[in-house]
PDB file of C-alpha atoms in Angstrom:
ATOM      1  CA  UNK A   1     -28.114 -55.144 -57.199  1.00 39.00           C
ATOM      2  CA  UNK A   2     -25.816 -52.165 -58.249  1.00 43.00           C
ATOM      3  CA  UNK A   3     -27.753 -50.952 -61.999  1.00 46.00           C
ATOM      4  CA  UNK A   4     -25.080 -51.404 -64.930  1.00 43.00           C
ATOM      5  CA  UNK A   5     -26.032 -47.922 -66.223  1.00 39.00           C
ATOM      6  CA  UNK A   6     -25.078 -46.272 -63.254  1.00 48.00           C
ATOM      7  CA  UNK A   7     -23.417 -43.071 -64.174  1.00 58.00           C
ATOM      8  CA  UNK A   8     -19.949 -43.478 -62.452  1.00 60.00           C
ATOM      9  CA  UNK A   9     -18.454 -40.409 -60.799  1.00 67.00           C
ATOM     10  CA  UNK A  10     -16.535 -37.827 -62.315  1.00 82.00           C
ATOM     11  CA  UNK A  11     -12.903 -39.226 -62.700  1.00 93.00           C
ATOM     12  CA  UNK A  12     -10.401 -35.916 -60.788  1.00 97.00           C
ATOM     13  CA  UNK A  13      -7.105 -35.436 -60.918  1.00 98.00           C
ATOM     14  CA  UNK A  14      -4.537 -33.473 -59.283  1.00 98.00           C
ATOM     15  CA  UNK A  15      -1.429 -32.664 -61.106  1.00 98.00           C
ATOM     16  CA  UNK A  16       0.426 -30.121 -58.530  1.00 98.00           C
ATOM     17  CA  UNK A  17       3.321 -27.739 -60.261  1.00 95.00           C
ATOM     18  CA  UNK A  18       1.035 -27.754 -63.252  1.00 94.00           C
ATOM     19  CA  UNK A  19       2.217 -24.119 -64.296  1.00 90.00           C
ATOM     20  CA  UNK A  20       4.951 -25.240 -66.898  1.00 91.00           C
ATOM     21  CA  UNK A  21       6.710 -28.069 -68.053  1.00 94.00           C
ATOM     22  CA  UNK A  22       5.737 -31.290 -67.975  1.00 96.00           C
ATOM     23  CA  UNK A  23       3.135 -30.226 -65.180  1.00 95.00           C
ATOM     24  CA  UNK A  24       1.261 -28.207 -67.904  1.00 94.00           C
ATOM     25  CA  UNK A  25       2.151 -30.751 -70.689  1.00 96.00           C
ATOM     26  CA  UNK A  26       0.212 -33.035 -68.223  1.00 97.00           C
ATOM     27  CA  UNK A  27      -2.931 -31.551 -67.732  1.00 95.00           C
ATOM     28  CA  UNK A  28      -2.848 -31.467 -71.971  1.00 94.00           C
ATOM     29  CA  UNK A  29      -2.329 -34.769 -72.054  1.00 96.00           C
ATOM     30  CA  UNK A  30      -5.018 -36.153 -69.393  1.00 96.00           C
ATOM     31  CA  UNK A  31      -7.578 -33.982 -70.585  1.00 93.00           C
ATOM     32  CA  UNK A  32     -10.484 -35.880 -71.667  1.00 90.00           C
ATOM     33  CA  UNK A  33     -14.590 -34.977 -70.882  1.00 90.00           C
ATOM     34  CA  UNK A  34     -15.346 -37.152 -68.375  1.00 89.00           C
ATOM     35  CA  UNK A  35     -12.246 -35.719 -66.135  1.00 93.00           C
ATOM     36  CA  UNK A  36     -11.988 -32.496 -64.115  1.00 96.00           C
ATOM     37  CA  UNK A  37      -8.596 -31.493 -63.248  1.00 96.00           C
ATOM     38  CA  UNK A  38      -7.005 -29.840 -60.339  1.00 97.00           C
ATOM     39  CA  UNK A  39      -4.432 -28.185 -61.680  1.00 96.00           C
ATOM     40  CA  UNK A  40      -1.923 -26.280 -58.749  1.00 96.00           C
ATOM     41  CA  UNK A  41       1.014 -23.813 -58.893  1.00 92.00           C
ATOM     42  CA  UNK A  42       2.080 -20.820 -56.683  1.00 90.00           C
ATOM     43  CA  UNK A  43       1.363 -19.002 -59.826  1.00 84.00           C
ATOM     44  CA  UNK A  44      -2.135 -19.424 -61.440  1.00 86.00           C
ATOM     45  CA  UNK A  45      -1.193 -17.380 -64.518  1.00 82.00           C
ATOM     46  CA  UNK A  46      -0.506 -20.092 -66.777  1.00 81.00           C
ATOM     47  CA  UNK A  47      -3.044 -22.509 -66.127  1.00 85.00           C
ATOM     48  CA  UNK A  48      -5.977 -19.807 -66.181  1.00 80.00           C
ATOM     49  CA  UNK A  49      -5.014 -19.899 -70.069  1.00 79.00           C
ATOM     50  CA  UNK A  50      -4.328 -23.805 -70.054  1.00 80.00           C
ATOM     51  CA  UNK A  51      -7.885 -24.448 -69.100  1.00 77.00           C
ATOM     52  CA  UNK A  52      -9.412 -22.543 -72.168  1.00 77.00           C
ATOM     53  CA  UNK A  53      -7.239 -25.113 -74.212  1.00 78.00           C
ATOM     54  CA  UNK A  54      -8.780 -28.411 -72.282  1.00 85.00           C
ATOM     55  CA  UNK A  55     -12.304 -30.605 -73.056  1.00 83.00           C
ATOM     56  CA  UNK A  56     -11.871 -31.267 -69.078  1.00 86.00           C
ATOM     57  CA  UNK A  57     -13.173 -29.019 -66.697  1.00 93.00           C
ATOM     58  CA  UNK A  58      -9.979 -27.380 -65.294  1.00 94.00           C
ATOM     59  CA  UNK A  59      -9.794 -25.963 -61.628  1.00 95.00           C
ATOM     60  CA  UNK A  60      -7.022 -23.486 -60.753  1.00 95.00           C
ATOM     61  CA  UNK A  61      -5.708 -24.573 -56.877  1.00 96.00           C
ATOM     62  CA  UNK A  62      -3.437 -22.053 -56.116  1.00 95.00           C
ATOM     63  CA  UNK A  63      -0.734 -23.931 -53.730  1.00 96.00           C
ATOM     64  CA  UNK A  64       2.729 -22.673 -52.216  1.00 96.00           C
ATOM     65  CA  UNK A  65       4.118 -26.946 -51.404  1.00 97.00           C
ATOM     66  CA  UNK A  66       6.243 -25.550 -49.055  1.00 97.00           C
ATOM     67  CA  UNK A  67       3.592 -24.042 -47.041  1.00 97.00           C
ATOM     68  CA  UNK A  68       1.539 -26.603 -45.071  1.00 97.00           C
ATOM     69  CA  UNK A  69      -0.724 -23.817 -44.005  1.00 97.00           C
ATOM     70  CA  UNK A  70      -1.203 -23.132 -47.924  1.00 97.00           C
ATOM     71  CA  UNK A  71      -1.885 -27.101 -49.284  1.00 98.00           C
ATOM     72  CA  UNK A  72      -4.334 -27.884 -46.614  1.00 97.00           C
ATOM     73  CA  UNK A  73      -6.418 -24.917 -47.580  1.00 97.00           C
ATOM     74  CA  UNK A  74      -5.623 -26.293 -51.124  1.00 98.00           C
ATOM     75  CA  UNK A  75      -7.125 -29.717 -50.134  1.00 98.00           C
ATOM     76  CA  UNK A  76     -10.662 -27.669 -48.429  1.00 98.00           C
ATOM     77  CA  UNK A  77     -10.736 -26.189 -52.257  1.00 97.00           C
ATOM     78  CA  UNK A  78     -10.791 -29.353 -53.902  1.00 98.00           C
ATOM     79  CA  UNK A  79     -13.617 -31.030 -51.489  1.00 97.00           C
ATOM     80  CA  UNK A  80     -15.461 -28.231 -52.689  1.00 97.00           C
ATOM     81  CA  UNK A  81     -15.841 -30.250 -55.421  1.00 96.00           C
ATOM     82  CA  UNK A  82     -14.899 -33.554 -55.156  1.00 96.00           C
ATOM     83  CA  UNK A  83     -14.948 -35.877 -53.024  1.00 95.00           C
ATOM     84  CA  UNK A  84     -12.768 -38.170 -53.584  1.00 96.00           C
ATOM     85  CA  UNK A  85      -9.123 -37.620 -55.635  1.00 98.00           C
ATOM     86  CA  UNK A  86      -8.510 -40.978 -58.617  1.00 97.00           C
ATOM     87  CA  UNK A  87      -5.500 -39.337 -59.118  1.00 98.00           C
ATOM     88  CA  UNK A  88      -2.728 -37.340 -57.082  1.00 98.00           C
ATOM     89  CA  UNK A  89       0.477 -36.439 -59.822  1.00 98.00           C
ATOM     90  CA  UNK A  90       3.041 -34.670 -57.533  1.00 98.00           C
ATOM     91  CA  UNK A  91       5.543 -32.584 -60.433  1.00 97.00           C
ATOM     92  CA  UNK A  92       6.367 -29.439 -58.299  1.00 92.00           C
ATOM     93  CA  UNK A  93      10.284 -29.243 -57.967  1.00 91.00           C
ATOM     94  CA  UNK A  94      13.069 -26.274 -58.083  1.00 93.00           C
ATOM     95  CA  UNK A  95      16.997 -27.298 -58.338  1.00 91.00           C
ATOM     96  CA  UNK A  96      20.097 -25.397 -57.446  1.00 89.00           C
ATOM     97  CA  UNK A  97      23.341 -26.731 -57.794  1.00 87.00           C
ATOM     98  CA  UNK A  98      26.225 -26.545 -55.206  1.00 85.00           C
ATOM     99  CA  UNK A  99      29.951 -26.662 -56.117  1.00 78.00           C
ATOM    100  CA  UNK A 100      32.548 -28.352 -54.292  1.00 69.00           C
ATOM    101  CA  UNK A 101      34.421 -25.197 -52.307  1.00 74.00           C
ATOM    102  CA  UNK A 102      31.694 -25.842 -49.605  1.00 78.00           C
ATOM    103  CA  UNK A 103      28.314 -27.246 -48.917  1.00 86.00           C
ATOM    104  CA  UNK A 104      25.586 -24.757 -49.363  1.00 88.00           C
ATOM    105  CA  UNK A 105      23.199 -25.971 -46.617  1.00 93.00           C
ATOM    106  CA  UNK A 106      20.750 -22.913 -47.059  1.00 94.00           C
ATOM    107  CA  UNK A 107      20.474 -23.915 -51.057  1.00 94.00           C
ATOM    108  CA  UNK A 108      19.687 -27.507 -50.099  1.00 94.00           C
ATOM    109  CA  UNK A 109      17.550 -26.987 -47.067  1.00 97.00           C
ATOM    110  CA  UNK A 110      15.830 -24.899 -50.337  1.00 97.00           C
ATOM    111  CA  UNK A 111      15.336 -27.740 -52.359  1.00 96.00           C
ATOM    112  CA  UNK A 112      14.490 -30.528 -49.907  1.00 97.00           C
ATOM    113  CA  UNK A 113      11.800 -28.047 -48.341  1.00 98.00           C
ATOM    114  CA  UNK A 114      10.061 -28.011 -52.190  1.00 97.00           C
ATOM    115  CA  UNK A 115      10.909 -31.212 -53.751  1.00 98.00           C
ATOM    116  CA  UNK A 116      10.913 -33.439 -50.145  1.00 98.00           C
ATOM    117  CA  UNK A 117       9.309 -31.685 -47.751  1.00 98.00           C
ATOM    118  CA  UNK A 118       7.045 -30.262 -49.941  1.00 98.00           C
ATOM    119  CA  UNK A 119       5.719 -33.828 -52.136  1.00 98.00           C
ATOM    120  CA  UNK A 120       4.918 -34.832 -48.297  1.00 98.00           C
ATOM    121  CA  UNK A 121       2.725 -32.182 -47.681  1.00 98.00           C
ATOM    122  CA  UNK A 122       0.789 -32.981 -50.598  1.00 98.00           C
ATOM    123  CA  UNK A 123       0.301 -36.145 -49.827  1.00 98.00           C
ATOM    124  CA  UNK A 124      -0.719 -36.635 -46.392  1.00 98.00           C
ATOM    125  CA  UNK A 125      -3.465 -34.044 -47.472  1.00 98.00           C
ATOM    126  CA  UNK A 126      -4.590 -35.668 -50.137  1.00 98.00           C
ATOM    127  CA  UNK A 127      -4.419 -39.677 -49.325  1.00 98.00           C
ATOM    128  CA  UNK A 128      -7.819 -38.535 -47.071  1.00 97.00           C
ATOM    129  CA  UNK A 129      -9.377 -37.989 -50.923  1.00 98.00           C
ATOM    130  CA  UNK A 130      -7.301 -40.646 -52.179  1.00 98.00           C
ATOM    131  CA  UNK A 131      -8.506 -43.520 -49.698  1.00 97.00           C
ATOM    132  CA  UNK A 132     -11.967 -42.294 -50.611  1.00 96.00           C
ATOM    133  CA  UNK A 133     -11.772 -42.704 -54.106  1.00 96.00           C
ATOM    134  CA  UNK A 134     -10.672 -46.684 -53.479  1.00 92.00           C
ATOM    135  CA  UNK A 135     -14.093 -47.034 -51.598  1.00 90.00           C
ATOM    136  CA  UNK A 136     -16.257 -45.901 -55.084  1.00 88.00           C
ATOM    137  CA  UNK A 137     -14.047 -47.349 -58.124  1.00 84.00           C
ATOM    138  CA  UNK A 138     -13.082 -50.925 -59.137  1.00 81.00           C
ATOM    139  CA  UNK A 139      -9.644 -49.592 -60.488  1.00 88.00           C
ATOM    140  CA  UNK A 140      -7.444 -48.397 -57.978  1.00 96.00           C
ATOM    141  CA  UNK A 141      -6.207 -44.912 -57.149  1.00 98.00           C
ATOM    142  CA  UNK A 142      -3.384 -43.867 -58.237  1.00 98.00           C
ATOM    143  CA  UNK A 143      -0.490 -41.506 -56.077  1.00 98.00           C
ATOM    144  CA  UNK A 144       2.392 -40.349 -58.298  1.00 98.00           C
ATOM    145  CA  UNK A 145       5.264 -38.037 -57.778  1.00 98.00           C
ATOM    146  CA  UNK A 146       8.161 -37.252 -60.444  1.00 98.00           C
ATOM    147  CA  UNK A 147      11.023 -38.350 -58.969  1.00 98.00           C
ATOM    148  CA  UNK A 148      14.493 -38.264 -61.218  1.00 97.00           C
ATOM    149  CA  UNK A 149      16.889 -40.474 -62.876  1.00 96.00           C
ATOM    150  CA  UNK A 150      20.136 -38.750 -60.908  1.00 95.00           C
ATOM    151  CA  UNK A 151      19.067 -40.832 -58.579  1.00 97.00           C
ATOM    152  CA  UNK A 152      20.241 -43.848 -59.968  1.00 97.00           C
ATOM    153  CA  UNK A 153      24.245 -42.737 -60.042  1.00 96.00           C
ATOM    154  CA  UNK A 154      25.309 -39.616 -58.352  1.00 93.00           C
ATOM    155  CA  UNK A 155      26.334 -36.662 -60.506  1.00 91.00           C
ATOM    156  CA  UNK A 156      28.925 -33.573 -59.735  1.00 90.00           C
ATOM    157  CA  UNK A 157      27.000 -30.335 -58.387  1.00 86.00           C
ATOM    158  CA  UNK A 158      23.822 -32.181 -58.008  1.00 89.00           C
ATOM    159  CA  UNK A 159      23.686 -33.280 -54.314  1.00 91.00           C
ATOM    160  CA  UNK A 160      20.965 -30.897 -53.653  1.00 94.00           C
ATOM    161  CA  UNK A 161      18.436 -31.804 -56.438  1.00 95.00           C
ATOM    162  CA  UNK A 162      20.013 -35.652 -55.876  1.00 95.00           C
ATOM    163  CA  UNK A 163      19.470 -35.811 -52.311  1.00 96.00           C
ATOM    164  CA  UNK A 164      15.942 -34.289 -52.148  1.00 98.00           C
ATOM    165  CA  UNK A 165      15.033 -36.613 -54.927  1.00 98.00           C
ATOM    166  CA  UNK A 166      16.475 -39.711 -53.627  1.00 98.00           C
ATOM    167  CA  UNK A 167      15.006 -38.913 -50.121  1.00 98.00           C
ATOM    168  CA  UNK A 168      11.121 -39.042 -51.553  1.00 98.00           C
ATOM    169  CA  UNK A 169      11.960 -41.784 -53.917  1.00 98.00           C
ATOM    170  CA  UNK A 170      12.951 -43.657 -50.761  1.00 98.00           C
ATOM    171  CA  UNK A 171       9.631 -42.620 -49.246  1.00 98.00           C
ATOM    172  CA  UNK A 172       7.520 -43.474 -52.212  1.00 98.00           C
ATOM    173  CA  UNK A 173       8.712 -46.896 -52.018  1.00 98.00           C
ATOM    174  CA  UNK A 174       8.095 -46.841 -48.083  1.00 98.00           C
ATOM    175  CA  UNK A 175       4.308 -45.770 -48.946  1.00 98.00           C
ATOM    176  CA  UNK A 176       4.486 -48.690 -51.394  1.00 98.00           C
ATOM    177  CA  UNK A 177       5.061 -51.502 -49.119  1.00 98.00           C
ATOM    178  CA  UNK A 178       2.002 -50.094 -46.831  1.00 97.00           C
ATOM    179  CA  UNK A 179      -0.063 -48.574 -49.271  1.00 98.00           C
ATOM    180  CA  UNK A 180      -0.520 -51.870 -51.493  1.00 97.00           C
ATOM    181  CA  UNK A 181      -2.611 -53.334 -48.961  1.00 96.00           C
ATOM    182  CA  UNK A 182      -5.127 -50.416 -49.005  1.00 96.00           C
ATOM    183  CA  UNK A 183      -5.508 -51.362 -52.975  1.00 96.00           C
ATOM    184  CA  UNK A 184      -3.541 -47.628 -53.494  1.00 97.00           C
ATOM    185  CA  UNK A 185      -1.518 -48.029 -56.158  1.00 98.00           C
ATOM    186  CA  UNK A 186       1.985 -46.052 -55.684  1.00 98.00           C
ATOM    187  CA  UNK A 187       4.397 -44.925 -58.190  1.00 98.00           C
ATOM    188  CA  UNK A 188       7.418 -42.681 -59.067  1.00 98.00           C
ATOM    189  CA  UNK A 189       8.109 -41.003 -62.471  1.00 98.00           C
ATOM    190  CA  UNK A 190      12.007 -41.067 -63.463  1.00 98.00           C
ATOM    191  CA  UNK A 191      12.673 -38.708 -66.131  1.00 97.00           C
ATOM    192  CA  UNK A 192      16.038 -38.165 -67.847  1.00 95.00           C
ATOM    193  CA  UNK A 193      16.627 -34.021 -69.736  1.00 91.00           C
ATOM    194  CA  UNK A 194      13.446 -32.548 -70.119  1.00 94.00           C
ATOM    195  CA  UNK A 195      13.376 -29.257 -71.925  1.00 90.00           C
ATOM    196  CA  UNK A 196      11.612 -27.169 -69.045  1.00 86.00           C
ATOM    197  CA  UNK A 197      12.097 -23.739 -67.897  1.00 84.00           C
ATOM    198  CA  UNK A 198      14.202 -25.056 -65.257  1.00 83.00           C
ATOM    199  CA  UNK A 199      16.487 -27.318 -67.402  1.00 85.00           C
ATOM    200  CA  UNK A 200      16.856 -23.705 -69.741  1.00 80.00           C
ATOM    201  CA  UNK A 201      18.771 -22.664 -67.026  1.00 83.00           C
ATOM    202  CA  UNK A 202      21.102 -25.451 -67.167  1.00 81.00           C
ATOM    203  CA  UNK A 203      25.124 -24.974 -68.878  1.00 79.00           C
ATOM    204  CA  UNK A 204      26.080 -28.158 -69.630  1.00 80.00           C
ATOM    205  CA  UNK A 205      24.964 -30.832 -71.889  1.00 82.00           C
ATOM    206  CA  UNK A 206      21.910 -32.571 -71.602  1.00 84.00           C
ATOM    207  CA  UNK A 207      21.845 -35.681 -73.647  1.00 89.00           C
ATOM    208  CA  UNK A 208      18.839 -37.197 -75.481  1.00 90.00           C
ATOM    209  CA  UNK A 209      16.971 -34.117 -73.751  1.00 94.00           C
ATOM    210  CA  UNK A 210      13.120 -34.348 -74.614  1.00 95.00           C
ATOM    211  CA  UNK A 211       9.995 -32.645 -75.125  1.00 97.00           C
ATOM    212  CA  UNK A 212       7.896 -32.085 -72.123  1.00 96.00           C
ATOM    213  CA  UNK A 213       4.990 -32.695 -74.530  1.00 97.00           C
ATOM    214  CA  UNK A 214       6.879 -36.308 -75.132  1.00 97.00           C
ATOM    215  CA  UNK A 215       7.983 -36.707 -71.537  1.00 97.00           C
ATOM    216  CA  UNK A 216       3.579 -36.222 -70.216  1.00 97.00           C
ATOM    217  CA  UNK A 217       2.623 -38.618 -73.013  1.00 98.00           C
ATOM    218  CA  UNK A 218       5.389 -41.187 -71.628  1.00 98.00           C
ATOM    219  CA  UNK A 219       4.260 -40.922 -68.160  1.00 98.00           C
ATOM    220  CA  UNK A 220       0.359 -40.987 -68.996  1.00 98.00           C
ATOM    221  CA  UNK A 221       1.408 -44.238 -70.994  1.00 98.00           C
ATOM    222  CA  UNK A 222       3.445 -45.750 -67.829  1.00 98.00           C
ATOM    223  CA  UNK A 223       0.156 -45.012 -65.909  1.00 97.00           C
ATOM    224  CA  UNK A 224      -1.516 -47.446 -67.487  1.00 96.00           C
ATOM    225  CA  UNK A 225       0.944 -49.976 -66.918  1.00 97.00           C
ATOM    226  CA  UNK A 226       2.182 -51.657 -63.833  1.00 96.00           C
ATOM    227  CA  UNK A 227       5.619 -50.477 -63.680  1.00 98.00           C
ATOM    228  CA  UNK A 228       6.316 -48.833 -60.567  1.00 98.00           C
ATOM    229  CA  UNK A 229       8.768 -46.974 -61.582  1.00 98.00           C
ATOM    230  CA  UNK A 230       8.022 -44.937 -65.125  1.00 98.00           C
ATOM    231  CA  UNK A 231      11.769 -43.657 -66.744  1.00 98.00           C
ATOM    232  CA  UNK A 232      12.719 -42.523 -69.763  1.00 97.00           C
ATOM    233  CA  UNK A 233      14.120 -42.044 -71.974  1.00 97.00           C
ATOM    234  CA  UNK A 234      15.420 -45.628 -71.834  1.00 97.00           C
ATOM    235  CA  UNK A 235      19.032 -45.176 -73.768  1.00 96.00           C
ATOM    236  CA  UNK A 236      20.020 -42.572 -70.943  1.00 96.00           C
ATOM    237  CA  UNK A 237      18.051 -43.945 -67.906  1.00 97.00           C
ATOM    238  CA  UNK A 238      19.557 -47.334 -68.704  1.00 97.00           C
ATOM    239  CA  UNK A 239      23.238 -45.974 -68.995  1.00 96.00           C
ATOM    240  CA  UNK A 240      22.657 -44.887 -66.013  1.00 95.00           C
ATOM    241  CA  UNK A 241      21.817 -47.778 -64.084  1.00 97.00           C
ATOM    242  CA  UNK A 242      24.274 -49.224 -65.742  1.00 97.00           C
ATOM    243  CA  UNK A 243      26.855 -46.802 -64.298  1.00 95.00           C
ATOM    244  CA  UNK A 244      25.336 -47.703 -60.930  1.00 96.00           C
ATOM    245  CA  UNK A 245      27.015 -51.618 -61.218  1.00 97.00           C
ATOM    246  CA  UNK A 246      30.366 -50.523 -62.129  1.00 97.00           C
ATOM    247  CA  UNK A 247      32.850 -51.355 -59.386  1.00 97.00           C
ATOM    248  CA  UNK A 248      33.468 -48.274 -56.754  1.00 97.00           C
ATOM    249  CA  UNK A 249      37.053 -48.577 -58.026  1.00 97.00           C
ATOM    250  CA  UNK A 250      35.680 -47.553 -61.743  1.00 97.00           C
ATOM    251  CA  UNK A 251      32.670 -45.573 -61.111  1.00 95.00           C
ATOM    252  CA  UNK A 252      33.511 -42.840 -58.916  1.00 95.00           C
ATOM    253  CA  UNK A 253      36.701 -42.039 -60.750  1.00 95.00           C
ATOM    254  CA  UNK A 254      34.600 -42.349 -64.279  1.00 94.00           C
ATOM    255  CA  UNK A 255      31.726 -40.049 -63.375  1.00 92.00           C
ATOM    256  CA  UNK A 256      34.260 -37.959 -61.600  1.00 90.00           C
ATOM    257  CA  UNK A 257      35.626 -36.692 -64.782  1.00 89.00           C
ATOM    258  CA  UNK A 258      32.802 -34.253 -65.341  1.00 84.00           C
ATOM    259  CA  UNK A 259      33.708 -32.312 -62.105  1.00 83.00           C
ATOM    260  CA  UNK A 260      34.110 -29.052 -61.825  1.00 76.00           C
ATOM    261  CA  UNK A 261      35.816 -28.969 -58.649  1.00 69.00           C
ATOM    262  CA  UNK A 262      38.279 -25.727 -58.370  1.00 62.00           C
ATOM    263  CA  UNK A 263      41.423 -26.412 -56.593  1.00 55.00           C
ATOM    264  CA  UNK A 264      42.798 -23.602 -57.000  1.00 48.00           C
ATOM    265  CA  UNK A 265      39.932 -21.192 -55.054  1.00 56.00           C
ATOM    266  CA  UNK A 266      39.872 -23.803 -52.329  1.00 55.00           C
ATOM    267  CA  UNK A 267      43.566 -23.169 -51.993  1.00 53.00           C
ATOM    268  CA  UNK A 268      43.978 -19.709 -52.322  1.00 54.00           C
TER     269      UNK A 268
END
């Protein structure tokens, strides 16, 4: 008979793009004791000072996504000290936005190699860990990856950061159907404006833009639901859903309005 007082394992995380943003706003937010966190970014700068911050015991992974080479030696860092992974958060992403005088291939092979390409990597190395951790709790193990609400309606300039992100949506829902039956419990995160460094960059408006403090504490709160997929905030993800129903006849010319497409450079 399995003793009551048992001390359970260590619970470990991996939040991956953990650098800035709601990555970093992440690890703040799951920090607790009884937790050690893998926290991974190409650049370790950040999170070195994060950790000092955290009750959790914080391990810098360096990782490059993009670089399968790079996340497998990740994965041989983190069985250093775990053996099993109760949580994979997948947050790394980069976005470039193409106008409509031509289609930049080389800026979205870019972003599907990070935000596609990349979120696979991460996972086929860790759902080894993952699998491993469903063998030793009673709760089930969770693999998430921050997805976006663009990719509930289509928006000018963003077909690279779209596509990418409706591409592993669609595979996050593949790995749900399977996955399930393993007791793994899939989700995706659908955020609307964050305030990151890489929305900073952005020069147009971003309505009901939030916090990436607000945005971790929303997703840390979905986690313990059983939505499958987390979005917020509700009065823009919902509008745009909604958008999503209108008739073709409506929607394309509606949402069209905030183009920026330049007839006159494509005809001179």
């Amino acid at each position: 008979m399995k003793n009551n007082s048992e001390k359970q394992p260590i619970k470990s995380i991996w939040v991956v793009g953990a650098s800035s943003g709601i990555g970093a706003s992440l690890v703040s937010a799951l920090d607790e004791p009884s937790a050690q966190i893998f926290a991974s970014a190409r650049n370790l700068n950040n999170i070195n000072s994060l950790a000092y911050a955290c009750s959790a015991k914080i391990i810098p992974v360096e990782v490059d996504v993009t670089d399968e080479a790079a996340v497998n030696a990740a994965i041989a860092k983190i069985s250093e000290h775990t053996a099993h992974l109760d949580t994979v958060i997948i947050n790394a992403g980069t976005c470039e936005y193409i106008d409509s005088v031509s289609v930049d291939v080389d800026s979205i092979k870019r972003v599907m190699d990070t935000n596609f390409y990349g979120a696979l990597n991460i996972i086929n190395a860790s759902l080894p860990l993952i699998r491993k951790a469903k063998r030793i709790r009673q709760t089930p193990p969770q693999l998430v990856t921050v997805v976006s609400s663009v990719t509930y309606q289509s928006l000018p300039r963003a077909g690279a950061y779209g596509a990418s992100k409706s591409a592993i949506r669609y595979m996050m829902e593949c790995l749900k159907l399977d996955l399930q039956h393993e007791g793994i419990d899939v989700r995706v995160v659908s955020p609307g404006f964050v305030k990151t460094p890489l929305t900073d960059k952005n020069d147009f408006p971003m309505p009901f833009r939030i916090s990436a403090d607000e945005a971790a504490k929303r997703i840390v709160k979905g986690l313990k639901g059983k939505a499958f997929d987390i979005h917020f905030p509700k009065r823009f993800t919902l509008v745009l859903k909604a958008f999503s129903l209108l008739p073709d006849c409506i929607r394309f010319p509606l949402i069209g309005k905030s183009s920026r497409h330049d007839q006159e450079r494509i005809n001179s």
